[in-house]
PDB file of C-alpha atoms in Angstrom:
ATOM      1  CA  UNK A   1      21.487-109.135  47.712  1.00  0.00           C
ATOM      2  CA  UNK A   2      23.608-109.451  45.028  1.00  0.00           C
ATOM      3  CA  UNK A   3      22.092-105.885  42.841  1.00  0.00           C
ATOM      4  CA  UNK A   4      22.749-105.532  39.739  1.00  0.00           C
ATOM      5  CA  UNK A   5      24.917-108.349  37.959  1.00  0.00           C
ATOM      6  CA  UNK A   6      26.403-108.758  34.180  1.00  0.00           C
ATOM      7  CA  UNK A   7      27.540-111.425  32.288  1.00  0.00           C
ATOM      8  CA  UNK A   8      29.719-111.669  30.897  1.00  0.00           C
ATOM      9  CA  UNK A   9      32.704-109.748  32.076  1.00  0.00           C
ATOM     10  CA  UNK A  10      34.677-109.914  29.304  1.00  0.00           C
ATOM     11  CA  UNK A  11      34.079-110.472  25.567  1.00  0.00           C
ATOM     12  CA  UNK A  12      35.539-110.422  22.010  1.00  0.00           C
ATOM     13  CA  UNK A  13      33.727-110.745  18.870  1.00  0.00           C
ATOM     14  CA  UNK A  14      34.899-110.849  14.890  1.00  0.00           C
ATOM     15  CA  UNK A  15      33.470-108.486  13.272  1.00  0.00           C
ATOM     16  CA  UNK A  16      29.809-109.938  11.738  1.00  0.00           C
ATOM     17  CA  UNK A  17      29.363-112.438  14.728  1.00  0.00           C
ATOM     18  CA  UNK A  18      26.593-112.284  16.985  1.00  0.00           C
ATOM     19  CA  UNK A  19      25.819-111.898  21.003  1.00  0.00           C
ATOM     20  CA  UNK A  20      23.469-111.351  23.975  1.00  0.00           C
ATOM     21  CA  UNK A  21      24.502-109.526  26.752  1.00  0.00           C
ATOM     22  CA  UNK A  22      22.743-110.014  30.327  1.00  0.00           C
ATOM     23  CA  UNK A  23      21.779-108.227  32.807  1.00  0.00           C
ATOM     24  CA  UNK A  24      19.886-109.237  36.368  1.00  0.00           C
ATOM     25  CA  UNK A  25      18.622-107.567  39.013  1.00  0.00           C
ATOM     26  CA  UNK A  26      17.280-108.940  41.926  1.00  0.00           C
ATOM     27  CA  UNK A  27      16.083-105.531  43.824  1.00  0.00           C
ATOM     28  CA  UNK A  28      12.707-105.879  42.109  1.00  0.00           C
ATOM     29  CA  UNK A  29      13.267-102.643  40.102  1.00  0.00           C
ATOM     30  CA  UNK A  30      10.948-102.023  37.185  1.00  0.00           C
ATOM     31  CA  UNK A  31      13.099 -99.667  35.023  1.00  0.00           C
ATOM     32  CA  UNK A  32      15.974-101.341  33.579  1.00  0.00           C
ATOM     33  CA  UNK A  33      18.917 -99.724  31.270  1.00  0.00           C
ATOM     34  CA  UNK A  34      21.702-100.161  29.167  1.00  0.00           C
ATOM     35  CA  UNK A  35      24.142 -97.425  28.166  1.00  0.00           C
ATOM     36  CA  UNK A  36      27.852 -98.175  26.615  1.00  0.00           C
ATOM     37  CA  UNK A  37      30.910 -95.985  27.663  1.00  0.00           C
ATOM     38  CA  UNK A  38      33.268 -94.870  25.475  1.00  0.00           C
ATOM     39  CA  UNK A  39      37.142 -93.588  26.321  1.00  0.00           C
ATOM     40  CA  UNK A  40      37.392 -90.260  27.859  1.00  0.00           C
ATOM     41  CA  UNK A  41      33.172 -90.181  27.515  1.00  0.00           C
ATOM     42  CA  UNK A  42      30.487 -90.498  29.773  1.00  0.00           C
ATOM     43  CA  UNK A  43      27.770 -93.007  29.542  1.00  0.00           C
ATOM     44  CA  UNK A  44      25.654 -92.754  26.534  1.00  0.00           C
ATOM     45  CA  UNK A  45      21.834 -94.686  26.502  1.00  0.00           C
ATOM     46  CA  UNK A  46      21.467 -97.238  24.151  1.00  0.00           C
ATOM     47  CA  UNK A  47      17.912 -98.780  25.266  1.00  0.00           C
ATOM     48  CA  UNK A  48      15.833 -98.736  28.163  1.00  0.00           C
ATOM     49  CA  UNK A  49      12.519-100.701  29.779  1.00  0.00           C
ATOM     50  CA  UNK A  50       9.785 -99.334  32.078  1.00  0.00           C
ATOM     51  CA  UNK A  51       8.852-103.057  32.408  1.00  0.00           C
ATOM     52  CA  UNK A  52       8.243-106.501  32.460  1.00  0.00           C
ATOM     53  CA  UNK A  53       7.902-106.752  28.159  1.00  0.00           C
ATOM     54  CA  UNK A  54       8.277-103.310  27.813  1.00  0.00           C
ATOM     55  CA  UNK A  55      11.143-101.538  25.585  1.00  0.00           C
ATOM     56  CA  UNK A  56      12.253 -98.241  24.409  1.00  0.00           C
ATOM     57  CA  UNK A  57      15.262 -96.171  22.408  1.00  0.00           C
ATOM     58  CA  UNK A  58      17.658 -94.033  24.188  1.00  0.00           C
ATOM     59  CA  UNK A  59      20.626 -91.848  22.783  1.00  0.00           C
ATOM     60  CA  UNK A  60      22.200 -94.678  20.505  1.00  0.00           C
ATOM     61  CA  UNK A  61      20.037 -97.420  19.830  1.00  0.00           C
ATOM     62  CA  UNK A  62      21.032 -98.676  16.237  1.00  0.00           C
ATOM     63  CA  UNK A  63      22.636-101.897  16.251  1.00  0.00           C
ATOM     64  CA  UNK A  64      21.485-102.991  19.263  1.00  0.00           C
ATOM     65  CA  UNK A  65      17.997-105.029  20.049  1.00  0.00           C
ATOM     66  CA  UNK A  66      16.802-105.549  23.669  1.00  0.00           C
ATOM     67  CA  UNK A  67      13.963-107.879  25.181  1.00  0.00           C
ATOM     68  CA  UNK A  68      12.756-107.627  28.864  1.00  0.00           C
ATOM     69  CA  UNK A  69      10.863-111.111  29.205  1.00  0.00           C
ATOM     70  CA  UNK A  70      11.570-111.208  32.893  1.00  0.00           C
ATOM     71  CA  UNK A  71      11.156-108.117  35.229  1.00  0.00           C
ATOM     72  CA  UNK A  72      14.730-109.061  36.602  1.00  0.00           C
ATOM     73  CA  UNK A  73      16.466-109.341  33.532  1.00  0.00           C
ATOM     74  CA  UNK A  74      17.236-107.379  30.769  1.00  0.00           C
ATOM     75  CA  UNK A  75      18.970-108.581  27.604  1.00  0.00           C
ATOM     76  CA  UNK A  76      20.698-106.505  25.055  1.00  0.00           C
ATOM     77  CA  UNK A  77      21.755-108.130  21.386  1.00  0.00           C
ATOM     78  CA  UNK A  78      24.370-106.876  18.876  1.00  0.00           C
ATOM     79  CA  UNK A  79      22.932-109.427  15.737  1.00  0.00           C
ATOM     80  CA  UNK A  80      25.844-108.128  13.739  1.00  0.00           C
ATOM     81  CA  UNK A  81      28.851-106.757  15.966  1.00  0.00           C
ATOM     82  CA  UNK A  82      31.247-103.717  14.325  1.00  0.00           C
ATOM     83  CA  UNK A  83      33.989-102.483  15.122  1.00  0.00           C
ATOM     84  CA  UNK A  84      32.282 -98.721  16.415  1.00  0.00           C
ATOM     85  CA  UNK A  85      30.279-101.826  18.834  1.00  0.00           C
ATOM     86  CA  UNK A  86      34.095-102.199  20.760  1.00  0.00           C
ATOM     87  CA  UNK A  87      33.117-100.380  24.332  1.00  0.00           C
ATOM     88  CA  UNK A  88      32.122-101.293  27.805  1.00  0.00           C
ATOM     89  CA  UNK A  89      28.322-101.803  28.191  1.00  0.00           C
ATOM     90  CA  UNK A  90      26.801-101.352  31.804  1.00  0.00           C
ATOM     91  CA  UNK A  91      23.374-102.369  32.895  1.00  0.00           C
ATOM     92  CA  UNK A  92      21.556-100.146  35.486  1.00  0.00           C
ATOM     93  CA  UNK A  93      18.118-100.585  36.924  1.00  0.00           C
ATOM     94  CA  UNK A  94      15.710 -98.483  39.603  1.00  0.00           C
ATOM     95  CA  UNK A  95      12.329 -98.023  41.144  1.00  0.00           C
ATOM     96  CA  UNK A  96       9.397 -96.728  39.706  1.00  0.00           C
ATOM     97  CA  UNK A  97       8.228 -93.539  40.580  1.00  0.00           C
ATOM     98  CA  UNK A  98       9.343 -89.951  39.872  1.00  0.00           C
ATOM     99  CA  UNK A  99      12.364 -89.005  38.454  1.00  0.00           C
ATOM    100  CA  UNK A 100      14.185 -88.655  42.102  1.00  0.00           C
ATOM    101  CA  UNK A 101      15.105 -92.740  42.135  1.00  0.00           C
ATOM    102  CA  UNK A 102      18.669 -93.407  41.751  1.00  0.00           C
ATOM    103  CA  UNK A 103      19.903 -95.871  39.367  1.00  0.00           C
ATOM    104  CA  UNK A 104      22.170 -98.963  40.782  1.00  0.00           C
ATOM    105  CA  UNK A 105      24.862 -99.888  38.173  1.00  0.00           C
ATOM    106  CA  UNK A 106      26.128-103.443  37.598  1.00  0.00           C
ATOM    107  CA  UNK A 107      30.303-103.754  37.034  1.00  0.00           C
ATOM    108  CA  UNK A 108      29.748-103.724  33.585  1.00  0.00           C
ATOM    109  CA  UNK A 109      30.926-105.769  30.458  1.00  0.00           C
ATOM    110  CA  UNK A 110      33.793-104.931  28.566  1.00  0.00           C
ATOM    111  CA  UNK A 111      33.517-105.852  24.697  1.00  0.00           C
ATOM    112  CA  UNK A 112      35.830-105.708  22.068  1.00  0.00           C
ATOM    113  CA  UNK A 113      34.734-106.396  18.396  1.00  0.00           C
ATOM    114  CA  UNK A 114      37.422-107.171  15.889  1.00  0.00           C
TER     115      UNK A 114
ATOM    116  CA  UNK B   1      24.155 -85.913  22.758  1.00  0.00           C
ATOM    117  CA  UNK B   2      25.937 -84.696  25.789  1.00  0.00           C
ATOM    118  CA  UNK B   3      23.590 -82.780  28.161  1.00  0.00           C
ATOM    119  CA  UNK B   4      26.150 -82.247  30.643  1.00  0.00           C
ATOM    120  CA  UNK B   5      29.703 -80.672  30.465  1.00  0.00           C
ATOM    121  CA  UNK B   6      32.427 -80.772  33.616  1.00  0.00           C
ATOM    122  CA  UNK B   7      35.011 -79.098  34.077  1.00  0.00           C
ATOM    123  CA  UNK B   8      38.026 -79.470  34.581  1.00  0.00           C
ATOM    124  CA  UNK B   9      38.392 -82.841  33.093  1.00  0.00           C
ATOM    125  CA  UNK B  10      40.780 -83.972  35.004  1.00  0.00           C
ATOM    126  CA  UNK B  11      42.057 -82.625  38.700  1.00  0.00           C
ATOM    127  CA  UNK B  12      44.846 -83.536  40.744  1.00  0.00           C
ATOM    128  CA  UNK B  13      45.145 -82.509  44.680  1.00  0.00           C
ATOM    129  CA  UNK B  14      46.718 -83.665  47.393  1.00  0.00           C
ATOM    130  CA  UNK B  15      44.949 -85.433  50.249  1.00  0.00           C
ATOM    131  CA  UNK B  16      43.485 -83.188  53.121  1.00  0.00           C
ATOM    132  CA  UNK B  17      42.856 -80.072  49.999  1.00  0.00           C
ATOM    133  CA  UNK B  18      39.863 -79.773  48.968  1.00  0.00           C
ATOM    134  CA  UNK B  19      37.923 -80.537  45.032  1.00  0.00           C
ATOM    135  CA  UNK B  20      35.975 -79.029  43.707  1.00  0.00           C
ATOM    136  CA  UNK B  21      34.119 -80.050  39.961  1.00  0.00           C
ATOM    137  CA  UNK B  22      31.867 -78.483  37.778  1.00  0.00           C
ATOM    138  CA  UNK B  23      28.756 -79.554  35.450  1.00  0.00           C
ATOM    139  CA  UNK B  24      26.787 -77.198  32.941  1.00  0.00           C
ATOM    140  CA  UNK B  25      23.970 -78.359  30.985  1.00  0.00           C
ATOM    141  CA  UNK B  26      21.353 -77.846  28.496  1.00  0.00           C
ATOM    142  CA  UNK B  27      17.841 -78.355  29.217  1.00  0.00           C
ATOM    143  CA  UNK B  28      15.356 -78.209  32.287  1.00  0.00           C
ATOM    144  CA  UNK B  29      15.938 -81.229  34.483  1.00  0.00           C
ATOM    145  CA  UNK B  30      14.029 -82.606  37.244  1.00  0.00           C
ATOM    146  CA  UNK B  31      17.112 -83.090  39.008  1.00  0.00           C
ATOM    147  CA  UNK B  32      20.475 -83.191  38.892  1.00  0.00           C
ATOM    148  CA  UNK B  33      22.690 -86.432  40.380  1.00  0.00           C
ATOM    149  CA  UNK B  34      26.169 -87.008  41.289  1.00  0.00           C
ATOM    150  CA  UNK B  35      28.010 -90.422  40.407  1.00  0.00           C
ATOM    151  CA  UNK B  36      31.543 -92.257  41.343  1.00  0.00           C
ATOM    152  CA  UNK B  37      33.589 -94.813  39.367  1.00  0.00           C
ATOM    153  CA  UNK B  38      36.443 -96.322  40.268  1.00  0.00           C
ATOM    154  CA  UNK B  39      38.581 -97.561  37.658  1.00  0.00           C
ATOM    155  CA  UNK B  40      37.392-100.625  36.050  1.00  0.00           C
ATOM    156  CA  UNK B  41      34.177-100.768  37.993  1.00  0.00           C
ATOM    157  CA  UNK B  42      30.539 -99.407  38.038  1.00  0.00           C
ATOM    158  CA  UNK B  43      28.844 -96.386  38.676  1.00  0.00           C
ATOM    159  CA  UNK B  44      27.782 -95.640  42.479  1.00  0.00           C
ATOM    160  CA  UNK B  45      25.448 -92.900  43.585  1.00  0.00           C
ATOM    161  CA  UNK B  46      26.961 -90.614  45.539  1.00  0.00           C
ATOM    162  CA  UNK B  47      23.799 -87.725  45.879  1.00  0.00           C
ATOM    163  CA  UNK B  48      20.631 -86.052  44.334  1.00  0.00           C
ATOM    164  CA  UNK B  49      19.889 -82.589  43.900  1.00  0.00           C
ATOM    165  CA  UNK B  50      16.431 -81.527  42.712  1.00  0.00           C
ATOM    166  CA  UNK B  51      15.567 -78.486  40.652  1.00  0.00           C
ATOM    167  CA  UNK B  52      13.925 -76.632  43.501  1.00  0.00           C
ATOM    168  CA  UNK B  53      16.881 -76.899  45.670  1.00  0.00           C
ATOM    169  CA  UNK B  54      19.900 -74.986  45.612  1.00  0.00           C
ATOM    170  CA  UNK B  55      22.203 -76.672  47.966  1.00  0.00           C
ATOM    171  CA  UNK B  56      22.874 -79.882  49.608  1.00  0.00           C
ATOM    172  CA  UNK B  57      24.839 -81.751  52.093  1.00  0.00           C
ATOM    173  CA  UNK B  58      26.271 -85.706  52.541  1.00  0.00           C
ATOM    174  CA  UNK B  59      29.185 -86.285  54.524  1.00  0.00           C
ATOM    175  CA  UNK B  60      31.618 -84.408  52.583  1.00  0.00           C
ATOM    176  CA  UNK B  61      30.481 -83.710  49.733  1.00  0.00           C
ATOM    177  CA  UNK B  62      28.426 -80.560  49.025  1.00  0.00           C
ATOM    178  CA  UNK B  63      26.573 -79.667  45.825  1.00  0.00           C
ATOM    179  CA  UNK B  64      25.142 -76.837  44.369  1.00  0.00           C
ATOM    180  CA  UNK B  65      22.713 -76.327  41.753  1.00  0.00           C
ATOM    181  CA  UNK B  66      21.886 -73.156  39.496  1.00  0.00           C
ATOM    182  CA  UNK B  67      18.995 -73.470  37.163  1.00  0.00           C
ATOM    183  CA  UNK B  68      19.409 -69.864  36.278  1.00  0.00           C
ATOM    184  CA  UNK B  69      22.968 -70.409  34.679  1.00  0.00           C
ATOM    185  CA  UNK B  70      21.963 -74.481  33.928  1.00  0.00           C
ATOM    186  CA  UNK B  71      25.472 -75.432  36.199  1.00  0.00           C
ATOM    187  CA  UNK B  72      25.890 -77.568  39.301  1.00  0.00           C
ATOM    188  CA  UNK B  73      29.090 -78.015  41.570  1.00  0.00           C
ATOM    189  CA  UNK B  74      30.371 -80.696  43.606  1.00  0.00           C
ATOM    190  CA  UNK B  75      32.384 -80.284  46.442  1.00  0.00           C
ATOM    191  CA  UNK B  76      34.563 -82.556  48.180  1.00  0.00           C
ATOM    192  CA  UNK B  77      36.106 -81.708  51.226  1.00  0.00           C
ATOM    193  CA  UNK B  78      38.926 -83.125  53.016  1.00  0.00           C
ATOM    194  CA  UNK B  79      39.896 -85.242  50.239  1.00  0.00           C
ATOM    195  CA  UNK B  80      41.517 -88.538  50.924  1.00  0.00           C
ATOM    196  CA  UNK B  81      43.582 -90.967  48.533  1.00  0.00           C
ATOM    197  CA  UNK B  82      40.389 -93.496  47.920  1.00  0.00           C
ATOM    198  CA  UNK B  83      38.694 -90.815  46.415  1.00  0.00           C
ATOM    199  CA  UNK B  84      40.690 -90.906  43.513  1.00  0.00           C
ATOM    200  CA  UNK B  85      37.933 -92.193  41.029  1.00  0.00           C
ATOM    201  CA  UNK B  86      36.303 -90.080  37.614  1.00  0.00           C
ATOM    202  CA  UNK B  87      33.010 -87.914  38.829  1.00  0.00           C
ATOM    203  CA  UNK B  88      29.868 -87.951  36.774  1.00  0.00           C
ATOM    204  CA  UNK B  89      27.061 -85.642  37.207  1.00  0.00           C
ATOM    205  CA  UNK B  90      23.553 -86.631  35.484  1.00  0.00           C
ATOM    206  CA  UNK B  91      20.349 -84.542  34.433  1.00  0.00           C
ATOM    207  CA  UNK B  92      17.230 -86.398  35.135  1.00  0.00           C
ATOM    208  CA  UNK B  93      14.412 -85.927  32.518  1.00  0.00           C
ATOM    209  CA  UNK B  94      11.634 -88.119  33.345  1.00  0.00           C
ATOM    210  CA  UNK B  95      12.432 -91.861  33.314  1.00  0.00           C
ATOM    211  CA  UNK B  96      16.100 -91.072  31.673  1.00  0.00           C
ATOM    212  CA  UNK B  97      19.576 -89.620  33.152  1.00  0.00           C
ATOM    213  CA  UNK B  98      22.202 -88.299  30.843  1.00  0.00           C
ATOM    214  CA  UNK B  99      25.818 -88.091  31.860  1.00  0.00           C
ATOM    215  CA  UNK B 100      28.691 -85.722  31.528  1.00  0.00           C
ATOM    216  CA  UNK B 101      31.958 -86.682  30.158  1.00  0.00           C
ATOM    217  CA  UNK B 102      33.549 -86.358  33.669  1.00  0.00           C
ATOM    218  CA  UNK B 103      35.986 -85.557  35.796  1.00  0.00           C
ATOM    219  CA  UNK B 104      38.919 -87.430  36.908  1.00  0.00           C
ATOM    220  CA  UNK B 105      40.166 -86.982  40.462  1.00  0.00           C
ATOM    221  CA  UNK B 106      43.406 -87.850  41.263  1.00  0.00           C
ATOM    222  CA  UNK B 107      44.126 -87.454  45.590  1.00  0.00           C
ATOM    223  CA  UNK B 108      48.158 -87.627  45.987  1.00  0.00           C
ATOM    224  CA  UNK B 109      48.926 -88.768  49.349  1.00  0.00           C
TER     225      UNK B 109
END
């Protein structure tokens, strides 16, 4: 099994430009996240799905737009990429359930917006 | 919003010593978890603590939880040079985990 995977690995935008970042899982997890981590900061939630079509806000959603069309893969959009948008975005995912599941992390994606 | 604090922020040992990390929060929590990165890479599990439990074992690591004074520990004992990596710890609300700032572990050899 490959987990969780991300692509791509390694990105940089102009400011104004547009992109999709993706995320696959292939542990048939139904909760599916994305969080961004900044320097000398732990991982802050940007938007999360429960499901298959199925989306919700976490911590820092603005600028950001998700879409879970497939229950392995999770998409997150920047339709307008800043400079504050220059971090390294991980996907996670987990089972259903109560709270106790622990999330599997993919290597993450590391963006840089000019 | 951060809902979890460590301390120190960063820790430096030598190998065979042991480290030991610390995590306050804010809230209730359904549990309380412990994570691992390595420079450069993702986030790995390394255990779970739930609120009703006030100690718990893997290997060598050893955490403690508090709900009284909102804190948790994590313990590592023995340490070795590969477990120089930053140390998260994560309250679980529901469906969501929030993350400290964490703690980077540095294991001289």
């Amino acid at each position: 099994n490959a987990g969780v995977t991300q692509t791509p690995k390694f990105r940089v935008l102009k400011t104004g430009q547009s992109m999709t970042l993706l995320c696959a899982q292939d542990m048939n997890h139904e909760y599916m996240y994305w969080y961004r981590q900044d320097p000398g900061m732990g991982l802050r939630l940007i938007h999360y799905s429960v499901g298959e079509g199925t989306t919700a806000k976490g911590e820092v959603p603005d600028g950001y737009n998700v879409s879970r069309l497939k229950k392995q893969n999770f998409l997150l959009g920047l339709e307008s990429a800043a400079p504050s948008q220059t971090s390294v975005y991980f996907c996670a995912s987990r089972k259903s359930g109560g709270p106790d599941n622990e999330q599997f992390f993919g290597p993450g994606t590391r963006l840089t917006v000019l | 919003s951060q809902q979890g604090e460590e301390d120190p922020q960063a820790l430096s040992i030598q190998e065979g010593e042991n480290a030991t990390m610390n995590c306050s929060y804010k809230t209730s929590i359904n549990n309380l978890q412990w994570y691992r990165q390595n420079s450069g890479r993702g986030l790995v599990h390394l255990i779970l603590i739930r609120s009703n439990e006030r100690e718990k074992h893997s290997g060598r690591l050893r955490v403690t939880l508090d709900t009284s004074k909102k804190s948790s520990s994590l313990l590592i004992t023995a340490s070795r040079a590969a477990d120089t990596a930053s140390y998260f710890c994560a309250t679980a609300v529901q469906r969501q985990l929030t993350f400290g700032s964490g703690t980077q572990l540095t294991v001289l050899p």
